[in-house]
Short mmCIF file of C-alpha atoms in Angstrom, two decimals:
data_model
loop_
_atom_site.label_atom_id
_atom_site.label_comp_id
_atom_site.label_asym_id
_atom_site.label_seq_id
_atom_site.Cartn_x
_atom_site.Cartn_y
_atom_site.Cartn_z
CA THR A 1 -80.59 104.48 -62.52
CA SER A 2 -77.94 101.79 -62.87
CA PRO A 3 -74.88 101.91 -65.15
CA SER A 4 -76.98 99.98 -67.71
CA GLY A 5 -79.56 102.79 -67.69
CA ILE A 6 -82.23 100.62 -66.09
CA ARG A 7 -84.20 102.20 -63.27
CA LYS A 8 -84.04 99.96 -60.21
CA LYS A 9 -85.17 99.99 -56.62
CA CYS A 10 -84.44 98.06 -53.47
CA ARG A 11 -86.25 97.94 -50.16
CA ILE A 12 -83.93 96.93 -47.37
CA ASP A 13 -85.89 95.44 -44.46
CA TYR A 14 -83.55 96.82 -41.81
CA PHE A 15 -81.19 99.54 -43.00
CA LYS A 16 -78.36 99.71 -40.47
CA PRO A 17 -75.14 101.74 -40.70
CA ALA A 18 -73.07 98.55 -40.49
CA ALA A 19 -75.32 96.17 -42.49
CA SER A 20 -78.26 95.66 -44.79
CA VAL A 21 -80.52 93.15 -43.04
CA ASP A 22 -83.24 91.08 -44.69
CA LEU A 23 -85.78 88.97 -42.84
CA LYS A 24 -86.99 85.79 -44.57
CA SER A 25 -89.74 83.42 -43.54
CA ILE A 26 -89.30 79.77 -44.41
CA ARG A 27 -91.48 76.70 -44.36
CA ALA A 28 -89.45 73.50 -44.31
CA SER A 29 -91.41 71.39 -46.75
CA ARG A 30 -88.69 68.81 -47.27
CA ASN A 31 -87.44 66.30 -44.78
CA ILE A 32 -84.20 68.20 -44.14
CA GLY A 33 -82.83 70.20 -41.25
CA PHE A 34 -83.75 73.84 -40.72
CA ILE A 35 -80.31 75.29 -41.46
CA GLU A 36 -79.96 73.13 -44.58
CA ALA A 37 -83.39 74.36 -45.71
CA CYS A 38 -82.24 77.97 -45.21
CA ARG A 39 -79.07 77.41 -47.24
CA LEU A 40 -81.12 75.73 -49.96
CA ALA A 41 -83.49 78.72 -50.03
CA ILE A 42 -80.51 81.07 -50.52
CA ALA A 43 -79.48 79.08 -53.60
CA GLU A 44 -82.97 78.45 -55.00
CA TYR A 45 -84.27 81.99 -54.59
CA ARG A 46 -80.92 83.57 -55.49
CA TYR A 47 -80.66 85.70 -52.37
CA ASP A 48 -77.03 86.24 -53.41
CA MET A 49 -78.38 88.40 -56.25
CA GLN A 50 -80.47 90.34 -53.74
CA ALA A 51 -77.36 90.90 -51.60
CA GLU A 52 -75.39 92.29 -54.55
CA HIS A 53 -78.36 94.39 -55.72
CA TYR A 54 -78.77 95.91 -52.24
CA ARG A 55 -75.02 96.63 -52.08
CA GLU A 56 -75.41 98.46 -55.38
CA GLY A 57 -78.52 100.20 -54.01
CA ARG A 58 -76.67 101.61 -51.02
CA ILE A 59 -74.02 103.06 -53.33
CA ALA A 60 -76.75 104.61 -55.50
CA ALA A 61 -78.53 105.98 -52.42
CA LYS A 62 -75.37 107.79 -51.35
CA THR A 63 -75.06 109.41 -54.78
CA LEU A 64 -78.75 110.35 -54.85
CA LEU A 65 -78.47 111.95 -51.41
CA GLU A 66 -75.30 113.84 -52.33
CA ASN A 67 -76.98 115.18 -55.50
CA ALA A 68 -80.15 116.16 -53.60
CA ASP A 69 -82.19 113.76 -55.76
CA VAL A 70 -84.11 112.38 -52.77
CA PHE A 71 -87.78 113.25 -52.78
CA GLY A 72 -90.32 113.48 -49.99
CA GLU A 73 -90.43 115.09 -46.62
CA GLY A 74 -89.30 113.68 -43.36
CA PRO A 75 -86.97 114.08 -40.45
CA ASP A 76 -83.42 115.33 -40.81
CA MET A 77 -81.47 113.10 -43.19
CA GLY A 78 -78.22 113.44 -41.23
CA TRP A 79 -78.49 109.92 -39.88
CA LEU A 80 -78.80 108.59 -43.44
CA ARG A 81 -75.79 110.60 -44.63
CA GLU A 82 -73.75 109.15 -41.76
CA ALA A 83 -74.98 105.60 -42.39
CA LEU A 84 -74.14 105.82 -46.10
CA LYS A 85 -70.58 106.87 -45.28
CA VAL A 86 -69.90 103.35 -44.01
CA PRO A 87 -68.30 101.53 -46.96
CA ASN A 88 -68.77 97.91 -47.92
CA VAL A 89 -71.40 96.77 -45.46
CA PRO A 90 -72.39 93.10 -45.32
CA PHE A 91 -75.78 91.66 -46.25
CA VAL A 92 -77.31 89.81 -43.30
CA ILE A 93 -80.10 87.29 -43.85
CA ILE A 94 -82.21 86.23 -40.88
CA PHE A 95 -84.50 83.25 -41.46
CA TYR A 96 -87.40 82.42 -39.18
CA LYS A 97 -89.52 79.32 -39.33
CA ALA A 98 -93.05 80.38 -40.22
CA GLU A 99 -94.74 77.35 -38.70
CA ARG A 100 -94.44 75.09 -35.65
CA ALA A 101 -91.26 75.52 -33.58
CA PRO A 102 -90.04 79.15 -33.63
CA LEU A 103 -86.56 78.53 -35.05
CA THR A 104 -84.27 81.24 -36.41
CA TRP A 105 -80.95 81.20 -38.21
CA GLY A 106 -78.84 83.98 -39.66
CA THR A 107 -75.92 84.30 -42.00
CA VAL A 108 -73.88 87.05 -43.60
CA ILE A 109 -72.56 87.69 -47.10
CA SER A 110 -69.66 90.13 -46.83
CA PRO A 111 -68.33 92.45 -49.51
CA GLY A 112 -65.59 90.76 -51.51
CA SER A 113 -67.28 87.37 -51.14
CA GLN A 114 -66.95 84.99 -54.06
CA ILE A 115 -70.72 84.56 -53.76
CA LEU A 116 -71.22 88.21 -54.73
CA ASP A 117 -68.94 87.79 -57.76
CA GLY A 118 -71.32 85.15 -59.14
CA ALA A 119 -74.31 87.31 -58.25
CA ARG A 120 -72.80 90.25 -60.17
CA ILE A 121 -72.50 88.06 -63.28
CA ALA A 122 -76.14 86.94 -62.93
CA LEU A 123 -77.35 90.53 -62.43
CA ASP A 124 -75.43 91.72 -65.49
CA ARG A 125 -77.01 88.89 -67.49
CA ALA A 126 -80.46 89.88 -66.18
CA ASP A 127 -79.84 93.51 -67.21
CA ALA A 128 -78.78 92.39 -70.70
CA ASN A 129 -81.89 90.19 -71.01
CA TYR A 130 -84.12 93.04 -69.88
CA LEU A 131 -82.61 95.45 -72.39
CA GLU A 132 -82.87 92.86 -75.18
CA PHE A 133 -86.53 92.13 -74.49
CA MET A 134 -87.43 95.79 -74.02
CA GLY A 135 -85.88 96.40 -77.43
CA LYS A 136 -87.71 93.46 -78.98
CA PHE A 137 -91.14 93.86 -77.36
CA GLY A 138 -91.21 97.26 -75.66
CA SER A 139 -93.20 97.97 -72.53
CA ASN A 140 -96.69 97.73 -74.03
CA ARG A 141 -96.67 94.16 -75.39
CA PRO A 142 -96.37 90.82 -73.61
CA TRP A 143 -92.90 89.30 -73.78
CA VAL A 144 -93.96 86.09 -75.50
CA LEU A 145 -91.34 84.21 -77.47
CA ASP A 146 -92.59 82.71 -80.70
CA GLU A 147 -90.18 79.80 -80.79
CA PRO A 148 -91.28 76.62 -82.59
CA LEU A 149 -92.02 73.54 -80.47
CA ASN A 150 -89.20 71.01 -80.30
CA GLU A 151 -89.20 67.43 -79.07
CA LEU A 152 -87.93 67.18 -75.49
CA ASP A 153 -84.64 65.33 -75.30
CA VAL A 154 -83.27 63.59 -72.20
CA THR A 155 -80.18 65.85 -72.33
CA GLY A 156 -82.48 68.79 -71.56
CA LEU A 157 -83.54 67.27 -68.23
CA PRO A 158 -81.68 67.29 -64.88
CA ALA A 159 -79.00 64.61 -64.40
CA TRP A 160 -81.02 62.88 -61.66
CA PHE A 161 -83.96 62.23 -64.04
CA TRP A 162 -82.93 58.65 -64.92
CA ARG A 163 -82.15 57.66 -61.32
CA MET A 164 -85.65 56.56 -60.32
#
């Protein structure tokens, strides 16, 4: 459970002592370079938020393990205890092209990055929205806003709209 009281989970693709690694497939549908498409995907899909969430998840995992709140059976958890002792690990994203030429590209978002500061703000806003809508609608009703229809104004469209 997070500080906001919301139960959360994360599934790190490759949990390493020195990093959380996530593998992403990408299909370059625009006429841009592969690396540019990867960077665009990070921004569009908000992988920065995933990086911050996984950082938070590793901290929570350490607490859960220390409090013996880990369920299930398996091999000795000593390796996990040791891995979770490593503070402030980076989030590594590895992209691979899912079609045609087998290209790959990787990048890292390190703790203390300005990118994670923005992600933290977005995650806090998401938590607040979740709590607001749970309070308004609960978990058994669709979250459908009953706002009246308003005329679309040009100021509500992206700046590039008039440049046709």
